[in-house]
Amino acid sequence: MAADPTTRPAALPSLTGLRFIAAVLVFFFHITLSNSPVPPNSAVNPFADEGLAGSLEWLFSKAGYLGVSFFFVLSGFVLTWSSRQGEPMRAFWRRRVLKIFPNHLVMFVLAMVLFAGAITNPTTWLANIFLLHSFSPDATVYVSVNPPAWTLCSELLFYLLFPLIIKPIRRIADNRLWLWGAVMVAGMVALQLVTQYLIPDSPKSPITPVSTTQFWFGYIFPPGRLFEFVLGMIVARAVIAGVWPRIGILPASASLVAGYAVALNVPFLYSFTVAMILPICAVIGAFAVADLRGERTGMQGRRAVWLGEISFGFYICQGVVIFYGRTLFPTDPFDTPLALAVVALIFTATLLSGWALYALVEHPVMRRWARKRPPRLVEVAAPPVAARSTTD
């Protein structure tokens, strides 16, 4: 089913609901870490049972990579789906800046007050404020202040370039979309080959099996994430043109599970995006087409959409709620029942914090300033009608 490019784009509520699933995957990646990115880098994982703690960390070790890659592909898809030719760049940039910066700045201030101010130098926190810090290969910079905010550096780059990239994307012939999609996937593979063979493999990272520079170049560095964003744009074009293959929701979801299993077993660098990128595209395309066809997906309900709407807040507050919040508990891990209660408590606190960010910051800002208001009409009294002359 092709979307009509001359009409207002159809709503795709399932994709909104899926955003929360991606954010939850990042949550479980963070809560099961054996090393916090926040000094003194103590364990976040609350389980005292070493076997269980290790199993959970292994199981969710790629969940953060999956969630972030999903967000980047979905960002390209949604922006392309909702874009219209002739929209002024300034209007687009205003909306996108207002979407990410208010939440970012609120969490930046909280992180600085609670813990980061004592360990962050002015150069680093200035770069962090303006979302430039993930361009630095220094690990103390790219995960500084509020660690999850590194992804916003990539999103900001996507937003700045989108009005320029969308023009050639629109000119791709329908029968060549697959070729260009393959080019993006090949670019992801090439990026990791460069990371593996050309980027210094020392000093080793204390929390990954590669060097801190390799982790930065292969995963953090914003230009390298453009392949996922542009691929999402191409998937949107394929759905709009009606050339997206008929992949059902269940097969697409099963492919994502299989891709995740592959990611758990391939060399580390190829688990970032390469192992899971095609299943991610399959899921996004399948749910989008299902929405267009009016099919039930399980992600269209009011509750699922609400969770998707607060997913950005839920994601961006994790650096404070999880990493700082874990320090408020005893440093010793807990027996399994109590550890489960700690996870549930931190999850609830993260959910409520995400809702608060959406309700008190993100939504009011977007409603008030995201779109240019029409000029205010001023009523002017009509001039009195002159008496008709008797000589007319």
Coordinates of C-alpha atoms in Angstrom, one line a residue, residues 66-67 105 113 128 133 146 173 175 180 182 197 212 240 245-248 250 252-253 288 292 299 330 335 338 378 385:
L66 CA 19.7 -2.6 19.9
G67 CA 17.7 0.2 21.5
L105 CA 19.3 20.8 29.9
V113 CA 24.1 19.3 41.0
N128 CA 28.1 18.6 27.0
H133 CA 30.9 15.9 23.6
N146 CA 24.5 12.5 32.0
A173 CA 14.0 6.0 -8.2
N175 CA 13.5 0.5 -8.1
W180 CA 21.0 2.5 -1.7
A182 CA 22.5 -2.0 0.7
Y197 CA 42.1 -2.8 11.6
T212 CA 38.4 3.2 24.3
I240 CA 5.7 5.6 0.9
P245 CA 7.9 -6.2 1.0
R246 CA 5.0 -7.9 2.7
I247 CA 6.8 -9.0 5.9
G248 CA 4.4 -9.8 8.7
L250 CA 5.5 -11.9 13.7
A252 CA 9.8 -9.4 11.5
S253 CA 9.8 -9.7 15.3
A288 CA 4.3 0.9 9.7
L292 CA -1.5 1.8 7.1
M299 CA 1.2 -1.3 20.0
P330 CA 24.2 0.0 49.8
D335 CA 19.8 -11.4 47.6
L338 CA 15.5 -7.9 47.3
V378 CA -6.6 42.8 15.2
V385 CA -20.9 54.9 6.0

